Coordinates of C-alpha atoms and ligand atoms in Angstrom, one line a residue:
X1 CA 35.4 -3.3 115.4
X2 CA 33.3 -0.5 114.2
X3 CA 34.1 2.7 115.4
X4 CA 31.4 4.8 116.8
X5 CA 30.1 7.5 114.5
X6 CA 31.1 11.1 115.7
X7 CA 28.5 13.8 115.0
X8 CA 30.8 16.7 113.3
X9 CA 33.6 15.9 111.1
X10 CA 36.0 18.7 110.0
X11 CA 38.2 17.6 107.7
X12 CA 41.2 20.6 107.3
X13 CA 42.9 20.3 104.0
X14 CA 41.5 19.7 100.2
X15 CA 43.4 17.9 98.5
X16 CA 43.7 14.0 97.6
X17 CA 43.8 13.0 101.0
X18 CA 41.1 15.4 102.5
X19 CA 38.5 15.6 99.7
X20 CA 38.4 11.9 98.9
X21 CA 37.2 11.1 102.3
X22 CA 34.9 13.8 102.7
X23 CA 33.5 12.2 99.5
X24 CA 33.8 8.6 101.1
X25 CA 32.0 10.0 104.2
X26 CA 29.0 11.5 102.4
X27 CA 27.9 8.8 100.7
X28 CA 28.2 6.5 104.0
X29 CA 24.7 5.9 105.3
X30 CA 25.8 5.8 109.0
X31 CA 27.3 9.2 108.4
X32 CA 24.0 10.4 107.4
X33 CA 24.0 12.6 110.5
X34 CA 26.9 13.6 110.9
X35 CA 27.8 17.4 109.7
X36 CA 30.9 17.0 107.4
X37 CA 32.9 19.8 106.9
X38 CA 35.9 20.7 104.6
X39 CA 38.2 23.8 105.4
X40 CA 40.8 25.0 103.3
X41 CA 43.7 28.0 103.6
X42 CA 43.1 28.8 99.9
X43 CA 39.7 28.7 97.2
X44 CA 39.9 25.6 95.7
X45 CA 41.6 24.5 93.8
X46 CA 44.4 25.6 96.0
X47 CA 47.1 26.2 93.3
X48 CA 50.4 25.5 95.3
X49 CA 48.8 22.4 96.7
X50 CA 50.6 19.1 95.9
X51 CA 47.1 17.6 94.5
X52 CA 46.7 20.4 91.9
X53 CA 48.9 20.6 88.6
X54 CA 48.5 19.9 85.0
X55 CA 49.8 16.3 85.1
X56 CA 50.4 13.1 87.7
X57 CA 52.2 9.5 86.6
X58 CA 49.1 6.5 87.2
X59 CA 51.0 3.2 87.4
X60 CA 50.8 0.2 89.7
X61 CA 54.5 -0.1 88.9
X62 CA 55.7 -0.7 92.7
X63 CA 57.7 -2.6 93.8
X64 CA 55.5 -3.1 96.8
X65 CA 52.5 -5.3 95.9
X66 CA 50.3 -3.6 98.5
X67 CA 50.2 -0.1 96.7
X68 CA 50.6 -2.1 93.5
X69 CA 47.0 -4.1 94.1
X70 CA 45.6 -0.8 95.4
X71 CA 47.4 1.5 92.2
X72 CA 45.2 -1.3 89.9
X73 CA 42.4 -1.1 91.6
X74 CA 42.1 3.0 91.3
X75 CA 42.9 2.3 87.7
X76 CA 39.9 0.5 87.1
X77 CA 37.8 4.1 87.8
X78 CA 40.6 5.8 86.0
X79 CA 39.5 4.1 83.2
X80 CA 36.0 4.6 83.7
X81 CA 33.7 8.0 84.6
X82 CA 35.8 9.1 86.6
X83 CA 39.0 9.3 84.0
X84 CA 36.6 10.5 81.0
X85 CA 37.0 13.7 79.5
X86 CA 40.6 13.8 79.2
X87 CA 41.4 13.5 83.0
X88 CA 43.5 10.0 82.6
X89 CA 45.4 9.2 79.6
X90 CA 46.6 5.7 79.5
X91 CA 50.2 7.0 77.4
X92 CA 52.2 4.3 78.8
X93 CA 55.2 4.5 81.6
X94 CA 58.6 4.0 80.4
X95 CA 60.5 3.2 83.7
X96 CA 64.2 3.5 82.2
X97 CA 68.0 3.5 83.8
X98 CA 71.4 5.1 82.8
X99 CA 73.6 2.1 83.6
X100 CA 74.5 0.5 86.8
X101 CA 74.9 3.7 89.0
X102 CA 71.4 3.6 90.9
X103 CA 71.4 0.7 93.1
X104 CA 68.0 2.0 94.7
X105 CA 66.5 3.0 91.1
X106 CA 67.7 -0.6 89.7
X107 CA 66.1 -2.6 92.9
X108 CA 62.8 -0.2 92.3
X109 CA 62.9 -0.9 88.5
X110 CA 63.5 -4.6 89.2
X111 CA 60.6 -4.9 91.9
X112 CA 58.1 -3.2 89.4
X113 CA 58.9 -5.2 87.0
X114 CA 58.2 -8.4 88.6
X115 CA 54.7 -7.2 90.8
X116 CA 53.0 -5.7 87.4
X117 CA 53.7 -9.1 85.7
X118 CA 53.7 -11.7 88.6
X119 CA 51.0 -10.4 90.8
X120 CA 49.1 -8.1 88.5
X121 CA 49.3 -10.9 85.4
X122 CA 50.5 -8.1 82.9
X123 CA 51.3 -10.2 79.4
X124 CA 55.1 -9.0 78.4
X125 CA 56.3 -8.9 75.0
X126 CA 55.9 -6.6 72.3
X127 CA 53.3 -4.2 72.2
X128 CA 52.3 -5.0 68.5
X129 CA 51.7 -9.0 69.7
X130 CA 49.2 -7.4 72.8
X131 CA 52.2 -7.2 75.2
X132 CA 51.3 -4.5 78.5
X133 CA 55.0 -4.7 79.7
X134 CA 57.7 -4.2 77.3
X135 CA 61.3 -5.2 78.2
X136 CA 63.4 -2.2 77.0
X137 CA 67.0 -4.4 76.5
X138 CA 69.0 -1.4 74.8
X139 CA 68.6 2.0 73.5
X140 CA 67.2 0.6 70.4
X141 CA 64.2 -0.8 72.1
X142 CA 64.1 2.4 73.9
X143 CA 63.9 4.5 70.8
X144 CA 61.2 2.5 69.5
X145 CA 58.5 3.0 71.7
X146 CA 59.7 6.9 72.7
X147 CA 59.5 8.2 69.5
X148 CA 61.1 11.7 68.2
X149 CA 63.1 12.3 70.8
X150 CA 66.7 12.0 69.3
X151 CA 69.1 12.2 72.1
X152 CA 69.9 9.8 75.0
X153 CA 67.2 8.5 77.2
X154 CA 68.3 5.6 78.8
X155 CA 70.0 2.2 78.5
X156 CA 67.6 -0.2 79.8
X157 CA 64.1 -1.0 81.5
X158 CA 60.4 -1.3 80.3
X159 CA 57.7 0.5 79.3
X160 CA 54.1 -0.3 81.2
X161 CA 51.5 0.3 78.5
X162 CA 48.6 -0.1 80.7
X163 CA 50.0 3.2 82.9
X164 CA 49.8 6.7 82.0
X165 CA 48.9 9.9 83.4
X166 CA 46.0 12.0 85.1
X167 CA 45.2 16.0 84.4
X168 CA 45.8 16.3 88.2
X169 CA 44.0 20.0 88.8
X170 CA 40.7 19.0 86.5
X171 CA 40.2 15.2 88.1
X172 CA 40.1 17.1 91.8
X173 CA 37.7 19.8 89.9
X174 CA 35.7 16.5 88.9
X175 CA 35.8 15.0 92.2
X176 CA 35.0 18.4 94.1
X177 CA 31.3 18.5 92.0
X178 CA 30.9 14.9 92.8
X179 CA 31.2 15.8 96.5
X180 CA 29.3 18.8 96.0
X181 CA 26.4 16.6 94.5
X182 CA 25.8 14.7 97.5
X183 CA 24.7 17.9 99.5
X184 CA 26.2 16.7 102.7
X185 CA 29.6 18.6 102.9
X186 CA 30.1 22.1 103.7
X187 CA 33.4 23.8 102.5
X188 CA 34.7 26.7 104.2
X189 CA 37.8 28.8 103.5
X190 CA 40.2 29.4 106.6
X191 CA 43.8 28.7 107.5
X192 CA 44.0 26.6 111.0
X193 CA 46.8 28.7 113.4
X194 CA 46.8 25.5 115.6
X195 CA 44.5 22.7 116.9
X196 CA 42.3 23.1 119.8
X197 CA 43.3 21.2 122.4
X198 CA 41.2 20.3 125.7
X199 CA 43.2 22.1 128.7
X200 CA 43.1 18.5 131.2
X201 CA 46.2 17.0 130.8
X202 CA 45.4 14.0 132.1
X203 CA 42.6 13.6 129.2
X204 CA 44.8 15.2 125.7
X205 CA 41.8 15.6 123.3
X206 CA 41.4 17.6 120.1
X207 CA 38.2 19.5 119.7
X208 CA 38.4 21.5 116.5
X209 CA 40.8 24.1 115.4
X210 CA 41.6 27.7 116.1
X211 CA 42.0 29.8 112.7
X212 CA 44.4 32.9 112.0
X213 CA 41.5 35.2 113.0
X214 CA 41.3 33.3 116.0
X215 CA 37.8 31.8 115.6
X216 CA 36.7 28.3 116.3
X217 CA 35.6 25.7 114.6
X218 CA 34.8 22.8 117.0
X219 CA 34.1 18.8 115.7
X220 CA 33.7 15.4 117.5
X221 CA 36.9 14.8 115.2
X222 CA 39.3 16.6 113.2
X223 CA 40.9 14.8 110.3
X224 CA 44.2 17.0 109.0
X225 CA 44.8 16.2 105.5
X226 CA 47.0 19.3 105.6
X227 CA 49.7 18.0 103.3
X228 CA 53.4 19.0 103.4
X229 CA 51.7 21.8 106.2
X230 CA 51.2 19.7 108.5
X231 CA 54.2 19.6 110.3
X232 CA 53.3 23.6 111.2
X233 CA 49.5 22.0 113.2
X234 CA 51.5 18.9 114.9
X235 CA 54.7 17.7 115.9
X236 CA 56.1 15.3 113.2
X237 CA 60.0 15.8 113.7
X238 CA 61.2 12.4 112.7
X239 CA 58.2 11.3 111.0
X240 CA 57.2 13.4 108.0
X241 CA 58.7 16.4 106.3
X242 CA 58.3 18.7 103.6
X243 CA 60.6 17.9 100.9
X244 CA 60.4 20.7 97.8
X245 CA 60.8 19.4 94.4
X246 CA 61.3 20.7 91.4
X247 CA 59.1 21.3 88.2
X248 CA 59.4 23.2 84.9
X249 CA 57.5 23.6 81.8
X250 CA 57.9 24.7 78.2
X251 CA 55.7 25.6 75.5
X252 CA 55.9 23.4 72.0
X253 CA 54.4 24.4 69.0
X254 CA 51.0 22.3 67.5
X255 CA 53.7 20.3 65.0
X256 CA 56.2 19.2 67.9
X257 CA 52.9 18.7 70.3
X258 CA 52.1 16.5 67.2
X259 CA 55.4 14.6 67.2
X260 CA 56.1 14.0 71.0
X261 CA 52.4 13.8 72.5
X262 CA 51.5 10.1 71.5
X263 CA 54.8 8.7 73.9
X264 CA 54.4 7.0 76.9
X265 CA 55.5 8.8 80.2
X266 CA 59.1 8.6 80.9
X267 CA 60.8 7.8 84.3
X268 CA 64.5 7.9 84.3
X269 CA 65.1 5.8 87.6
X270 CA 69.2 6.6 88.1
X271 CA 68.3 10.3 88.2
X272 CA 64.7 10.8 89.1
X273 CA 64.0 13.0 86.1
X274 CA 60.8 12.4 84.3
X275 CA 59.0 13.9 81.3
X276 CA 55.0 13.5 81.1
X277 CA 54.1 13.3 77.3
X278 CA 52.7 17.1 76.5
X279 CA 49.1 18.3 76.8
X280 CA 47.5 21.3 75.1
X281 CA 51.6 22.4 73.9
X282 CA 52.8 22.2 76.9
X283 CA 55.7 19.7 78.0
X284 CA 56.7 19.1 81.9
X285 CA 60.3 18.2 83.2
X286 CA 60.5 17.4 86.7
X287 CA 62.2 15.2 89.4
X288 CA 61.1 13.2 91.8
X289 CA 64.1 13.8 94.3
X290 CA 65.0 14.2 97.7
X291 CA 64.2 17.6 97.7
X292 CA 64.6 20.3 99.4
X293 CA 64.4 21.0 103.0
X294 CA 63.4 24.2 104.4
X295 CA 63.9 24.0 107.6
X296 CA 61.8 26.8 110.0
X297 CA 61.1 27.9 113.0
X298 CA 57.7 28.1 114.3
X299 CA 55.6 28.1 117.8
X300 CA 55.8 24.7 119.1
X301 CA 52.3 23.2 117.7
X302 CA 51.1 21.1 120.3
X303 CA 52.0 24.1 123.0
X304 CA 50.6 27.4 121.5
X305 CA 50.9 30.4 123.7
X306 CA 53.8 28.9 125.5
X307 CA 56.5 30.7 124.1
X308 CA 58.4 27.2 123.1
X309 CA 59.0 27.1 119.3
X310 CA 60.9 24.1 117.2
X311 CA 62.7 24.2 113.5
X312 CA 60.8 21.9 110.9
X313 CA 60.9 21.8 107.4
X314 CA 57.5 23.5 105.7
X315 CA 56.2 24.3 102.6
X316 CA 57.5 27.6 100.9
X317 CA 55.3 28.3 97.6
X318 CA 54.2 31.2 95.2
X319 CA 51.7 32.1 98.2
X320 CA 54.8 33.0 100.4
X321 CA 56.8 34.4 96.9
X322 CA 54.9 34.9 93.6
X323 CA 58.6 35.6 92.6
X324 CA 59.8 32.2 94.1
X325 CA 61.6 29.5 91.2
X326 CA 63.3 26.9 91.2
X327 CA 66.6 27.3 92.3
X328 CA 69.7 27.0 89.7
X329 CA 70.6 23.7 91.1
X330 CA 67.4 22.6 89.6
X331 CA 67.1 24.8 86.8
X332 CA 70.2 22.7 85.7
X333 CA 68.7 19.0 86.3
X334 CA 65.5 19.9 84.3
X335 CA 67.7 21.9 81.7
X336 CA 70.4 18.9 81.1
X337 CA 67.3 16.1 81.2
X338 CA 65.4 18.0 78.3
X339 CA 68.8 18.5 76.3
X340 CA 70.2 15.1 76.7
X341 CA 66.4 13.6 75.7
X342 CA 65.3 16.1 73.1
X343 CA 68.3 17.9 72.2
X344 CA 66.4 20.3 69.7
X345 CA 64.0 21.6 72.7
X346 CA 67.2 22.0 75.0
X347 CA 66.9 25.7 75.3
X348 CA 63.5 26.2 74.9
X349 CA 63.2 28.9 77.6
X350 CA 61.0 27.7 80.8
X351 CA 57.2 29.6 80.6
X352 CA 57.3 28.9 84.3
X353 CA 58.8 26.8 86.7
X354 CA 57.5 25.4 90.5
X355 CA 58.4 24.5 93.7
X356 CA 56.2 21.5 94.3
X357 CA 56.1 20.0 98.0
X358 CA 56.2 16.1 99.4
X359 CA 55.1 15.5 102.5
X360 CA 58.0 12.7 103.0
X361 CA 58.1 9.8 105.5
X362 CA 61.3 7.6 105.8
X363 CA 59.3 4.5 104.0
X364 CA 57.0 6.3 101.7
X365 CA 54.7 4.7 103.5
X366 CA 51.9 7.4 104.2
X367 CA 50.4 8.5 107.4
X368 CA 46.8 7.5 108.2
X369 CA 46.2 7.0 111.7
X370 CA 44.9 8.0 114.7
X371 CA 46.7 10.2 117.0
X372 CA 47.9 8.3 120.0
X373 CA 48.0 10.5 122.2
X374 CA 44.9 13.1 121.3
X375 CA 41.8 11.7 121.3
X376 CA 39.3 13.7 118.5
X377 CA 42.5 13.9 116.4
X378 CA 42.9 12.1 112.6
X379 CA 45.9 12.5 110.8
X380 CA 45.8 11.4 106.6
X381 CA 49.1 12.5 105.1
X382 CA 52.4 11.7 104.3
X383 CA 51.9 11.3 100.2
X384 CA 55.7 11.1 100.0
X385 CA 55.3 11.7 95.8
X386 CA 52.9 9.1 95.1
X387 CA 49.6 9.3 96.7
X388 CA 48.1 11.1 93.5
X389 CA 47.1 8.4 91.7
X390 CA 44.7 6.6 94.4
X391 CA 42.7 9.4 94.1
X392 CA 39.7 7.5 93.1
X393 CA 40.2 5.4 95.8
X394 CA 41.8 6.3 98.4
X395 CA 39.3 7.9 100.8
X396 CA 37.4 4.5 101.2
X397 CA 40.9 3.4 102.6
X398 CA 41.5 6.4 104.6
X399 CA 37.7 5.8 105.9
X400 CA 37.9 2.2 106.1
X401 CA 40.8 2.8 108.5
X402 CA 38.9 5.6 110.5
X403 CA 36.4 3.2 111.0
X404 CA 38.6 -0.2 112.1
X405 CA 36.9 -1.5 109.3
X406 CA 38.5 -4.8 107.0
X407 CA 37.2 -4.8 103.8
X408 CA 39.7 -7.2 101.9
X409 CA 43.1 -8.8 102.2
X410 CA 44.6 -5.6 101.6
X411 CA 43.2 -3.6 104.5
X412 CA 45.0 -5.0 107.2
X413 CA 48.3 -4.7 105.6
X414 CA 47.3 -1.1 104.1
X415 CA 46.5 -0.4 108.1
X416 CA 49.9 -1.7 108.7
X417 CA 51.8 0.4 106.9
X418 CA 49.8 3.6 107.3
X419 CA 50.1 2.9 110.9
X420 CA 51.6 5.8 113.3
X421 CA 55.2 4.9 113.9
X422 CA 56.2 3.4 117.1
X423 CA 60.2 4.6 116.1
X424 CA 61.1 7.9 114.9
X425 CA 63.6 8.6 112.1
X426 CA 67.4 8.9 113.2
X427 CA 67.2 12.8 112.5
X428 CA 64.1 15.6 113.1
X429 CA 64.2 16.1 109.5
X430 CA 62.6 13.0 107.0
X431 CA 65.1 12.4 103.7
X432 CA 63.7 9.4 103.0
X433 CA 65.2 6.0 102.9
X434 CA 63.5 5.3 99.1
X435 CA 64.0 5.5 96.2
X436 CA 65.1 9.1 94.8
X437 CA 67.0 11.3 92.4
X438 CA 69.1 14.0 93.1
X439 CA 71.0 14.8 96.2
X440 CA 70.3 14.5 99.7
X441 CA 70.4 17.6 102.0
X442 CA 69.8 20.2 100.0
X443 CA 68.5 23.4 101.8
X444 CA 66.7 25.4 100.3
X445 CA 67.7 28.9 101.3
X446 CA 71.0 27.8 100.3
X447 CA 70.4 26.6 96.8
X448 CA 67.8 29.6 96.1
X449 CA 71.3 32.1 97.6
X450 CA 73.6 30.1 94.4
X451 CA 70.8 31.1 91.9
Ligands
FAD501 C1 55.9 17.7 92.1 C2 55.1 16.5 92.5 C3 54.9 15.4 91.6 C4 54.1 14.4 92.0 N1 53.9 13.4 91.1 C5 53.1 12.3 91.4 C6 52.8 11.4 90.4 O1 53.3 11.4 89.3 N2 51.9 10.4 90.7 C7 51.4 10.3 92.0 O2 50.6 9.4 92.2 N3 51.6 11.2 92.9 C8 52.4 12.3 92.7 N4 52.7 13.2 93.6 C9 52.2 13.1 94.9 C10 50.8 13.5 95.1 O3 50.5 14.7 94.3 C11 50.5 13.8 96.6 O4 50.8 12.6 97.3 C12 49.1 14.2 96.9 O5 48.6 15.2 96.0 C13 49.1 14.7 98.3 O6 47.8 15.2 98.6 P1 47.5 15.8 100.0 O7 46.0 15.9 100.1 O8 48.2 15.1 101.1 O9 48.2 17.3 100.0 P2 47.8 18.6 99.2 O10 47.2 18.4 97.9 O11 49.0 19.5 99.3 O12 46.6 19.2 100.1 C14 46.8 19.8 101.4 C15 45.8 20.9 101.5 O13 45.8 21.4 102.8 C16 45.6 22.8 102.8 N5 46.2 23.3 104.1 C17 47.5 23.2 104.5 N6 47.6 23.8 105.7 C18 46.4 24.3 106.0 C19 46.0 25.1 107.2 N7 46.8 25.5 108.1 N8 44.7 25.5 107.2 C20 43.8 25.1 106.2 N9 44.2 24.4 105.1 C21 45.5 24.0 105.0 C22 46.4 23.2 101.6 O14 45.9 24.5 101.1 C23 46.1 22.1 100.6 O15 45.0 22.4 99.8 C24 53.5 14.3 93.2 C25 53.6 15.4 94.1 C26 54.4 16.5 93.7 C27 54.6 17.7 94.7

């Protein structure tokens, strides 16, 4: 069924989710009338946002075949235009494990393996015989394809030469002028306090939002892309939450940018740690973990004025803090992961370090639905650490969904998962059920108080 075309679209967030559809949605010829709008707390880029840093993982390596059809796909414009000019590098992913202690990382590994050479028809063997997936048996293997780093990086897994990584901050600058080229969005710069909903009960509707100035902006729909935020605009307790992770960087000099800048990526899957190769002399460490929680308390979203507030877990940034850091736990898990991999740049002081934030649901599966109780109301979100890569792709999915549109086998199992959840998760707060390093639980006021 085609969905009828509304005449205003407001679309409240820029990042992957919200600017690729406004960029699906302006080139749409029934949407030719429609007035498109994109809103935004911060100028864009929006530097805390989780769309904009120097450096995302592009892999179909899933275990899931769905997101690793729909990875493949995006890399086919990855390679193309839209990954020119430095914005994708095609380094390689080594996906490695410690041993046997990661049951979750093994099964994840495992899966990967099998989609990208089953289902995508990736050739294994070596690279020098035109392998794309090299089995990594020992730490031999290992040290041949991650080259100059002389302390331990893992035991065993495989390295995806046809993955690598995208500039994250200059591929959303790219996409931003190719929006800006069709002349049919308008971008504004406002922070929604809450959505504006229709007084009658007996008829909930969304017409816009209110912002912190308390001006409108009304739409026939509102799409919130509003990331890890979002739980602050609607009530999400036990269906996504903002998870903090943690990111740190250290300069290298031109001769060890030299030596460590042709390896693949590397994704240690018993601890989550991973190390993009470095760009421009500078080298990431980061995890893709459970996270952080930080849990506050906040009017209750979907009953301003009322007085009723509720404790969810939201974003805390440099905005908040410029002083903000990561806290020692995770000043630590970078620290060891750099030492045990490259033991000469172990301490290398950090130039900066960065709360990064997930907008976690208890599959990973992300959020792209209608509201089903708010008619008006779109909700695209719930990244959960991977959505960056489907950037070149992923707003004809979010669109094809807002328009009850099936466009291949994959769309009905995309709408599936993407689907609004008819069960919450067993607490308010999301730690997801996938796979993840670090522990789970951490609070973040009271790993920041140990610093
Ligand atoms: C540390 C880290 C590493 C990651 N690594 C990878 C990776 O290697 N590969 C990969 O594929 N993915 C990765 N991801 C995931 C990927 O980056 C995210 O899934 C994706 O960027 C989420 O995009 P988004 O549009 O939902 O959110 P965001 O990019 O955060 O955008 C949300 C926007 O909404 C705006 N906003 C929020 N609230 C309001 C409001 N009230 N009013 C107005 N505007 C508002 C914000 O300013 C922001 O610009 C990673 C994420 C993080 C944090």
């Amino acid at each position: 069924m085609l969905k009828d075309v509304p005449s205003s679209v407001l679309i409240v967030g820029s990042g992957v989710f919200g600017l690729s559809t406004a960029y699906n949605l302006a080139q749409r010829p029934e949407f030719k009338d429609t007035k498109v709008t994109v809103l935004d707390r911060l100028d864009f880029p929006a530097h805390d946002a989780a769309s904009i840093d120097s450096s995302r993982i592009v892999r179909p390596d899933y275990p899931d075949a769905a997101y690793s059809k729909l990875a493949a796909q995006a890399q086919k414009l990855w390679r193309g235009d839209f990954g020119a000019e430095g914005r994708y590098s095609e380094s390689g992913l080594a996906i490695l494990l410690d041993d046997e202690d990661s049951k979750l990382g093994r099964a994840y590994m495992e899966g990967s393996l099998r989609n990208v050479s089953l289902k995508l028809g990736l050739k294994q063997g070596p690279r020098s015989e035109g392998g794309q997936v090299t089995v990594l048996d020992d730490e031999e293997a290992i040290k041949g394809v991650v080259k100059n780093m002389s302390g331990h990086i893992g035991k065993l897994g495989y390295v995806n030469w046809t993955s690598g990584w995208a500039h994250a901050e200059n591929a959303m600058l790219h996409l931003r002028r190719l929006v800006e080229a069709t002349n049919r969005v308008s971008f504004q710069r406002g922070e929604v306090a809450h959505l504006l909903f229709s007084p009658s009960p007996s008829s909930p509707t969304v017409s816009g939002v209110v912002l912190n100035d308390a001006s409108e902006l009304r739409a026939n729909l509102t799409i919130l892309a509003t990331g890890a935020w979002t739980p602050r605009l609607l009530d999400l307790r036990g269906i996504a939450s903002a998870s903090g992770q943690i990111l740190a960087y250290i300069d290298l000099t031109p001769s060890e940018q030299e030596k460590l800048g042709g390896n693949p990526c590397m994704l240690n899957e018993s601890s989550g740690m991973f190390i993009i190769p470095p760009a421009n002399n500078v080298l990431k460490v980061a995890r893709h973990g459970y996270g952080y929680a930080n849990p506050t308390t906040i009017p209750h979203p979907e009953r301003p004025g009322t007085g009723e507030t509720i404790t969810v877990s939201l974003p805390r940034t440099k905005t908040d803090d410029p002083h903000l850091n990561i806290p020692a736990e995770g000043d630590r898990a970078c620290r060891d992961f750099l030492k045990r991999c490259i033991p000469e740049l172990g301490d290398r002081p950090w130039t900066h370090t960065r709360i990064c934030w997930y907008t976690d649901t208890p599959s990973s599966d992300w959020l792209i639905d209608y509201h089903p109780t708010y008619s008006g109301l779109f909700v695209a979100t719930g990244g959960s650490g991977h959505g960056y890569k489907f950037l070149p792709v992923i707003g004809e999915r979010i669109a094809e969904v807002l328009m009850e549109e099936t466009r291949d086998e994959l769309s009905e199992e995309l709408r599936r998962k993407w689907s609004w959840p008819k069960e919450k998760f067993r607490t308010e707060h999301v730690w997801t059920d996938d796979w993840r390093g670090g522990a789970k639980g951490m609070i973040l006021d009271e790993e920041l108080k140990k610093s």
